[in-house]
XYZ file of C-alpha atoms in Angstrom:
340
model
C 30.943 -86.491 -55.946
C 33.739 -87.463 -53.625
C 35.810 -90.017 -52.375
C 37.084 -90.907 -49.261
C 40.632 -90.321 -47.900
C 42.417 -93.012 -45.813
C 42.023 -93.238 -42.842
C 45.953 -93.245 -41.972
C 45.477 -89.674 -44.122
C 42.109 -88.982 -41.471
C 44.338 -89.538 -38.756
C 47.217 -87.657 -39.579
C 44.896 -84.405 -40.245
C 43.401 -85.231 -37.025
C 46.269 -84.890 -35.437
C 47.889 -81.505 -36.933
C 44.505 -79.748 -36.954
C 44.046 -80.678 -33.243
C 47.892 -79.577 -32.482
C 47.420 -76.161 -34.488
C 44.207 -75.066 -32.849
C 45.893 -75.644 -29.541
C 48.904 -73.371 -30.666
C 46.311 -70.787 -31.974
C 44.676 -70.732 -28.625
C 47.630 -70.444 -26.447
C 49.169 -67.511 -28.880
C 50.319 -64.682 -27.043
C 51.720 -61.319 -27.401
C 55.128 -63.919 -27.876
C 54.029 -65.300 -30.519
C 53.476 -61.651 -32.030
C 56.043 -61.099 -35.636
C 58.250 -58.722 -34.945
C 60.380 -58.432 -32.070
C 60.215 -56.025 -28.369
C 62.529 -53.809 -26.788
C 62.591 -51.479 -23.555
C 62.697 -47.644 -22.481
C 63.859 -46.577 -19.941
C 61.585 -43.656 -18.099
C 62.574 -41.921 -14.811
C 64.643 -45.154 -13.703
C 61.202 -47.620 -14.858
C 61.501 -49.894 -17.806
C 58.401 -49.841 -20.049
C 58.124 -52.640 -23.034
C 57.389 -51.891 -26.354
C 56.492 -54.324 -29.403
C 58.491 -53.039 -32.809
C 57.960 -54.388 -35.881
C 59.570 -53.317 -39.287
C 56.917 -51.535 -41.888
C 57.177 -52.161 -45.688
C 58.349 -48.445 -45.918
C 61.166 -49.170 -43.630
C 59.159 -47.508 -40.594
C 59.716 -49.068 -37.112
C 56.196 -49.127 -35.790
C 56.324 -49.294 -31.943
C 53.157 -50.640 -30.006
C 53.619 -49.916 -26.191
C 52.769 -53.001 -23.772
C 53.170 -51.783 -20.073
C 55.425 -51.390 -17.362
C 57.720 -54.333 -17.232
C 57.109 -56.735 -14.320
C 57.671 -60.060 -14.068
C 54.722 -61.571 -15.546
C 55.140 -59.229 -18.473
C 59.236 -60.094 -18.692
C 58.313 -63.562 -19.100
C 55.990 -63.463 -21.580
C 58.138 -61.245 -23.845
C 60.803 -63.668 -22.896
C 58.845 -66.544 -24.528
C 58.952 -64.836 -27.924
C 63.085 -66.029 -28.156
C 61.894 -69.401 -26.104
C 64.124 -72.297 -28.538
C 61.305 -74.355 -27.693
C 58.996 -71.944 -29.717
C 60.572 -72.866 -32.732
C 60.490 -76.546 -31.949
C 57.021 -76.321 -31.726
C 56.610 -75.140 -35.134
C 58.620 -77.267 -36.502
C 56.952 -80.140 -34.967
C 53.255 -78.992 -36.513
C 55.290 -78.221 -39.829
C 56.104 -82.501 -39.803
C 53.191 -82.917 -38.804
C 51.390 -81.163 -41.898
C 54.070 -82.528 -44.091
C 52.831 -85.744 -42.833
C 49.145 -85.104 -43.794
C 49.858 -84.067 -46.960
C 52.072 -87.320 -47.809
C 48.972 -89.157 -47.294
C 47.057 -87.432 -49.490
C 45.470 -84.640 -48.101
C 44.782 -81.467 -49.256
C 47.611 -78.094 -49.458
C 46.612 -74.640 -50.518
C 49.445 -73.707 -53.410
C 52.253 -72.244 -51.958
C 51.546 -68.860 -53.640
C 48.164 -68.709 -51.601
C 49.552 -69.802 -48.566
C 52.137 -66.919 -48.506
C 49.346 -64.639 -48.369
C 46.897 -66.464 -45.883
C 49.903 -67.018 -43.613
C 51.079 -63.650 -43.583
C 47.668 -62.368 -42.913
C 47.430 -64.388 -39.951
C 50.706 -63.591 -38.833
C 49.854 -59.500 -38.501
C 46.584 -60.514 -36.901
C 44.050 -60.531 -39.482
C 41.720 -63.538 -38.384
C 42.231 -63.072 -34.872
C 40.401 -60.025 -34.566
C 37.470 -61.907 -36.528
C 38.569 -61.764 -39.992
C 37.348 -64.312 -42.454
C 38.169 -66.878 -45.073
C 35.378 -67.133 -48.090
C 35.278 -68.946 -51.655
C 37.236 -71.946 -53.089
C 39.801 -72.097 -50.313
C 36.862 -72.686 -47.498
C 35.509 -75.479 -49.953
C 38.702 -77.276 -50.691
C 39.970 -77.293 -46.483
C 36.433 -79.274 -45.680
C 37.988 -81.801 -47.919
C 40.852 -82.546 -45.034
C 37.727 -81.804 -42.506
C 35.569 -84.756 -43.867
C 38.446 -86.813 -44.716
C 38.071 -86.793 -48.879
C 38.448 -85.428 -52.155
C 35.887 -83.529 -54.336
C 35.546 -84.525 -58.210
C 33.558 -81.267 -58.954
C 34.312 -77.173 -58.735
C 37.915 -77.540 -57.260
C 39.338 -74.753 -59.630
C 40.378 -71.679 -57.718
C 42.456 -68.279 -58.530
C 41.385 -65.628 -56.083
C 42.026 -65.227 -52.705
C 38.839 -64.008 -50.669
C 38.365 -62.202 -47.505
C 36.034 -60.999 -45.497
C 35.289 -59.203 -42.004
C 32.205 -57.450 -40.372
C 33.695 -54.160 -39.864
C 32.482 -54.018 -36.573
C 33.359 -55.064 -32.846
C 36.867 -54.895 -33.357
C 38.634 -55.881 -30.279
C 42.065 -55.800 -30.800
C 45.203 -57.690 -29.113
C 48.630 -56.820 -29.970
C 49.607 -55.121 -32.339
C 46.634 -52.779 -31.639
C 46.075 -51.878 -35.332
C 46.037 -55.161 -37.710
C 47.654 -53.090 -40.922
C 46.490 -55.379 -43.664
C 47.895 -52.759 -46.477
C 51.125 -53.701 -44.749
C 50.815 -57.032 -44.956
C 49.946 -57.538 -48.371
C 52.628 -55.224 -49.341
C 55.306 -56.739 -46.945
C 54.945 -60.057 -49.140
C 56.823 -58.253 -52.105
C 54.449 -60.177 -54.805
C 53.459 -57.638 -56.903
C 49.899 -56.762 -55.872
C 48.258 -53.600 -56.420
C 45.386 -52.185 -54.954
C 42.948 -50.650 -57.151
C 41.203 -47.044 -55.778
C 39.435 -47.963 -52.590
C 41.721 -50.743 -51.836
C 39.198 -53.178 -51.916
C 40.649 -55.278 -54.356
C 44.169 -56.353 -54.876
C 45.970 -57.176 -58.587
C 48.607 -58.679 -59.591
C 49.936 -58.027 -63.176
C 51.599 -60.871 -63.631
C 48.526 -62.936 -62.726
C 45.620 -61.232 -64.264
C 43.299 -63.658 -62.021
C 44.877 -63.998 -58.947
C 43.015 -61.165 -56.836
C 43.164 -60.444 -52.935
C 38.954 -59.302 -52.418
C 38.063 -57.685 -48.882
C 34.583 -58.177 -48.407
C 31.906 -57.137 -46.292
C 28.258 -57.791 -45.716
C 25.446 -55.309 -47.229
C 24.328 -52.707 -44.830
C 21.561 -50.328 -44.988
C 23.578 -47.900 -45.894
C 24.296 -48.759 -49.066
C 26.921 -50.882 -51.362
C 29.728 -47.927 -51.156
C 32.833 -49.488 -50.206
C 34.098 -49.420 -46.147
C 37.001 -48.175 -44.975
C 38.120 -49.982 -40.953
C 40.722 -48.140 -40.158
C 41.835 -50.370 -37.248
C 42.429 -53.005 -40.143
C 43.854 -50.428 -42.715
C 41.792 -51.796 -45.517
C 38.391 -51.120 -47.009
C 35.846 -53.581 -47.519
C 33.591 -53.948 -50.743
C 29.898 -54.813 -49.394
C 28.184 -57.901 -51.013
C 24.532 -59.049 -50.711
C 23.735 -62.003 -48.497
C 27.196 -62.067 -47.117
C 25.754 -62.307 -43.560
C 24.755 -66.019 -43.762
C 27.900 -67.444 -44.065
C 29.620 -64.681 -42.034
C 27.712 -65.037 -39.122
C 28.930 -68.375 -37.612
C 32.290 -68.162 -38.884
C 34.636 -70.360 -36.736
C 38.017 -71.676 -36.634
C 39.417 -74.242 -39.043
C 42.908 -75.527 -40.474
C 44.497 -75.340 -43.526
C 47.544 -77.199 -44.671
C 50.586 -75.905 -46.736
C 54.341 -77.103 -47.423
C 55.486 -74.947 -44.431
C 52.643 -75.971 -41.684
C 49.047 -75.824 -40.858
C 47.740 -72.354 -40.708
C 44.456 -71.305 -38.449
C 42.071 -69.433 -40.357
C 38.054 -68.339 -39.636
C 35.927 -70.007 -41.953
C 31.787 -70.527 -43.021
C 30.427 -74.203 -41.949
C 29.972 -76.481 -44.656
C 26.608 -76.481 -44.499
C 26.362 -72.538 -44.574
C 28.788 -72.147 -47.356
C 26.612 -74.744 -49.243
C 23.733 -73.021 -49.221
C 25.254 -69.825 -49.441
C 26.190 -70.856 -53.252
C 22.727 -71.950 -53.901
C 21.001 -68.178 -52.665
C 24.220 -65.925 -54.683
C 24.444 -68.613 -58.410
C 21.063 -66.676 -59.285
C 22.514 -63.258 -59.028
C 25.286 -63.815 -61.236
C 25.413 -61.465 -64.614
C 24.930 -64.190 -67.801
C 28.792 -62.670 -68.292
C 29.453 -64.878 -65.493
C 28.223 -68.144 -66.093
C 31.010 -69.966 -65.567
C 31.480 -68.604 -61.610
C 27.556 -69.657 -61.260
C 28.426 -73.183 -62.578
C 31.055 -73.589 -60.123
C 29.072 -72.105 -57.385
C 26.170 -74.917 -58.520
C 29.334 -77.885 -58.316
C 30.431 -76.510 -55.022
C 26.924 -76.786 -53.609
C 25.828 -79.915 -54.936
C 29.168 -81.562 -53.753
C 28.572 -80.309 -50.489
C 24.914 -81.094 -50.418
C 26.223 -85.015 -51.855
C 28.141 -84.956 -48.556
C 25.786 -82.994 -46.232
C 23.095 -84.918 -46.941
C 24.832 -88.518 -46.004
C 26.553 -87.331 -43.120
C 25.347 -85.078 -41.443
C 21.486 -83.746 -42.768
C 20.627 -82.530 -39.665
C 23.073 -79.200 -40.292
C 21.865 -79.191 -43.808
C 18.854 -78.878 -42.684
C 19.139 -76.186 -40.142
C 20.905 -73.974 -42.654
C 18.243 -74.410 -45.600
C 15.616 -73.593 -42.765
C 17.462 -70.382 -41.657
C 17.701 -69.319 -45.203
C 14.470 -69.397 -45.368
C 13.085 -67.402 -42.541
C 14.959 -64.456 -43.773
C 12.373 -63.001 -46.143
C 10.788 -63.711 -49.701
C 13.674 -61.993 -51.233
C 15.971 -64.478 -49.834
C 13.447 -67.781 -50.352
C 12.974 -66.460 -54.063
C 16.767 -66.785 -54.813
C 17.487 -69.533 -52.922
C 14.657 -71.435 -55.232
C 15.839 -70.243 -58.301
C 18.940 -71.873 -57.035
C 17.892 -75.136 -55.931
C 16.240 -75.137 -59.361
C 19.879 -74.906 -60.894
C 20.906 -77.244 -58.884
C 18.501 -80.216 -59.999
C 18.982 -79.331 -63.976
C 22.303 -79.464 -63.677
C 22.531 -82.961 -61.669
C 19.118 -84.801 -61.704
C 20.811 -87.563 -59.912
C 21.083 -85.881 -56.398
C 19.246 -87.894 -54.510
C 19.967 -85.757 -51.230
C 18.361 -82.428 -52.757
C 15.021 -83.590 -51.330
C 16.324 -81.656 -47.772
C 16.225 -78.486 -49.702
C 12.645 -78.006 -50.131
């Protein structure tokens, strides 16, 4: 179900994945969009980061008192070094791709990228669906033959714990809207349409709570998440991982392989019969995964399937009406034998 990259295109993802997630880690209030100015108060200079709203609104975050430590790290954010860097990991992903790896469309990327630029995934939002599955490709050094096909855009974050850096409220409305694509939120701003692409949806999604499957409003993120069953599993050990488009690697959160594999299996079951096709795809995604999983690394596989399984009868029942999917539709899986 897949076949193997070369290894001169292994390397070169290697190498911008390990050169982005350094960049991602070192980010600073510099590396913030927007720009930063100073006010003067009773003879002391305070500094402020500004950034332009959609509306034409200058929203103003304050920083501090200006020191020295402070005037240098603002000073970074004009640094012409700055911009060499990014040019550098935008060769480098240029590179990667060349050789064959895989790009998110540049349409996607827009909206991923400028998502990450207002702070989305730093204050623990997440990447779900077909993107996640088509990145491990680069990850495992590939290319999948089955349930490649993607049109949405899927997001996800816990609504909870938010601890956030600058700019101190992560306006996702703003974001999306900043783009200038079209997209319009339907009543609870959960979803985002475009009518010019009647399948190309933004989703913010959240995992079920006890109190019920009314969409969330986080104010700290501007945007209200729709609550889905099960979302927790793949949620929960989120981490960061690299995607690659025309303009440069962008650092996103996303499920482990393993997780998101199993993940498919436990949600194909509770798809309407209006939505075959989805759990068909959800079936290839899994079984591709669980082609690769269970040659290379079983062990995770494993671990996930058994997790599954300690959380409750409700969970076990779906996840076996999945796995039972799994083997009509492709017999031949030898490595379906860990998911028992």
């Amino acid at each position: 179900m897949y076949a193997e990259l070369s290894a001169a295109a292994q390397t070169a993802f290697a190498s911008v994945a390990s050169a982005a997630l350094s960049a991602e880690s070192a980010r600073s209030i510099a590396a913030a969009p927007g720009g930063f100015a100073t006010k003067a108060v009773h003879g002391q200079r305070y500094w402020y980061h500004q950034i332009r709203q959609p509306d034409g609104r200058l929203l103003q975050t304050y920083l501090g008192k200006a020191t020295p430590e402070l005037d240098a790290l603002v000073a970074q954010h004009k640094d012409p070094t700055a911009a060499a860097a990014r040019e550098h990991l935008r060769r480098l992903a240029q590179a990667a791709l060349a050789l064959g790896c895989d790009e998110v469309i540049p349409r996607h990327a827009m909206v991923i990228q400028r998502l990450h630029d207002h702070g989305f995934f730093r204050v623990g939002g997440v990447l779900l669906g077909t993107h996640c599955f088509l990145a491990y490709q680069n990850m495992f050094g590939v290319r999948w033959t089955l349930g490649t096909t993607t049109v949405d855009l899927d997001f996800a974050h816990s609504g909870r714990n938010l601890s956030l850096a600058l700019p101190d409220r992560v306006d996702t409305h703003a974001a999306i809207e900043s783009l200038r694509m079209g997209f319009v939120p339907n009543a609870d701003r959960s979803t985002y349409k475009k009518a010019d692409e009647p399948d190309f949806d933004l989703d913010f999604l959240t995992a079920l709570r006890r109190t019920g499957d009314a969409p969330v409003h986080v104010e700290a993120l501007n945007v209200t998440l729709q609550p889905l069953r099960f979302l927790e599993f793949s949620m929960e050990a989120a981490a960061p991982a690299v995607l690659l488009s025309r303009r440069g690697p962008i650092v996103v959160n996303m499920p482990p392989a393993e997780r998101y594999a199993v993940h498919k299996l436990l949600v194909c079951g509770e798809r309407p019969a209006a939505q075959r096709t989805k759990a068909l795809k959800d079936v290839a995604q899994a079984a591709t995964l669980v082609d690769y999983l269970g040659t290379h690394d079983p062990e995770a596989l494993a671990a996930a399937w058994a997790d599954l399984q300690s959380r409750g009868p409700g969970w076990r029942k779906r996840a076996a009406q999945g796995v039972a999917m799994l083997r009509r539709q492709y017999p031949a899986l030898e490595a379906a034998v860990l998911l028992a």
